[in-house]
Amino acid sequence: ELRRVLHCLDAAVLQKPEVFVGHAGSKFAASGICTDEATRRYLTEQMMSLAIWTHAHSNDSEVGVRRNTQAGA
């Protein structure tokens, strides 16, 4: 539902990938540290993808803010 609302506001929304970690209780220590190497690699790859996507879309959001501000002026 939030994605739908953000889309109407012309916000840049990362649609995919979504991250699901099955059996997370066995892959993380009580301190929150990931103890499963394969899961750590997967999460690292996903976070790198998010960083790249965020950098690529950071100028788009600035343009959107300016466009919306100018339309209201």
Short mmCIF file of C-alpha atoms in Angstrom, two decimals:
data_model
loop_
_atom_site.label_atom_id
_atom_site.label_comp_id
_atom_site.label_asym_id
_atom_site.label_seq_id
_atom_site.Cartn_x
_atom_site.Cartn_y
_atom_site.Cartn_z
CA GLU A 1 0.00 0.00 0.00
CA LEU A 2 2.83 2.40 0.83
CA ARG A 3 4.40 1.82 -2.59
CA ARG A 4 1.12 2.80 -4.24
CA VAL A 5 0.93 6.04 -2.28
CA LEU A 6 4.57 6.90 -2.99
CA HIS A 7 4.03 6.22 -6.69
CA CYS A 8 1.20 8.77 -6.72
CA LEU A 9 3.59 11.28 -5.15
CA ASP A 10 6.10 10.67 -7.96
CA ALA A 11 8.60 9.25 -5.48
CA ALA A 12 11.37 6.92 -6.64
CA VAL A 13 10.59 3.52 -5.13
CA LEU A 14 12.78 0.44 -5.38
CA GLN A 15 10.35 -2.26 -6.46
CA LYS A 16 12.66 -5.26 -6.48
CA PRO A 17 14.44 -7.07 -5.03
CA GLU A 18 12.80 -7.66 -1.72
CA VAL A 19 14.93 -9.38 0.89
CA PHE A 20 13.63 -12.35 2.82
CA VAL A 21 15.84 -14.41 5.14
CA GLY A 22 14.33 -17.79 5.92
CA HIS A 23 15.09 -19.27 9.35
CA ALA A 24 16.59 -15.94 10.41
CA GLY A 25 16.67 -17.04 14.05
CA SER A 26 19.35 -19.57 13.21
CA LYS A 27 21.37 -17.16 11.05
CA PHE A 28 21.75 -14.25 13.45
CA ALA A 29 23.25 -14.09 16.92
CA ALA A 30 21.28 -12.50 19.75
CA SER A 31 23.41 -9.39 19.23
CA GLY A 32 22.09 -9.06 15.65
CA ILE A 33 25.33 -10.17 13.97
CA CYS A 34 24.81 -12.40 10.93
CA THR A 35 26.56 -15.72 11.62
CA ASP A 36 25.70 -17.47 8.33
CA GLU A 37 28.27 -16.77 5.59
CA ALA A 38 25.90 -17.36 2.65
CA THR A 39 23.29 -15.04 4.19
CA ARG A 40 25.95 -12.41 4.89
CA ARG A 41 27.09 -12.54 1.25
CA TYR A 42 23.48 -12.29 0.01
CA LEU A 43 22.68 -9.34 2.27
CA THR A 44 25.92 -7.59 1.28
CA GLU A 45 25.04 -7.96 -2.42
CA GLN A 46 21.55 -6.59 -1.81
CA MET A 47 22.86 -3.62 0.16
CA MET A 48 25.38 -2.84 -2.59
CA SER A 49 22.54 -2.92 -5.13
CA LEU A 50 20.53 -0.57 -2.94
CA ALA A 51 23.47 1.83 -2.67
CA ILE A 52 23.93 1.84 -6.46
CA TRP A 53 20.19 2.36 -7.04
CA THR A 54 20.07 5.16 -4.46
CA HIS A 55 23.01 6.94 -6.05
CA ALA A 56 21.49 6.58 -9.53
CA HIS A 57 18.16 8.03 -8.38
CA SER A 58 19.41 10.76 -6.04
CA ASN A 59 19.34 13.40 -8.79
CA ASP A 60 15.84 12.31 -9.86
CA SER A 61 14.41 13.05 -6.43
CA GLU A 62 16.05 16.50 -6.37
CA VAL A 63 14.51 17.29 -9.76
CA GLY A 64 11.11 16.09 -8.50
CA VAL A 65 11.30 18.38 -5.50
CA ARG A 66 12.19 21.34 -7.68
CA ARG A 67 9.46 20.48 -10.19
CA ASN A 68 6.81 20.24 -7.47
CA THR A 69 8.00 23.47 -5.85
CA GLN A 70 7.88 25.36 -9.15
CA ALA A 71 4.41 24.04 -9.94
CA GLY A 72 3.11 25.40 -6.63
CA ALA A 73 4.76 28.80 -7.00
#
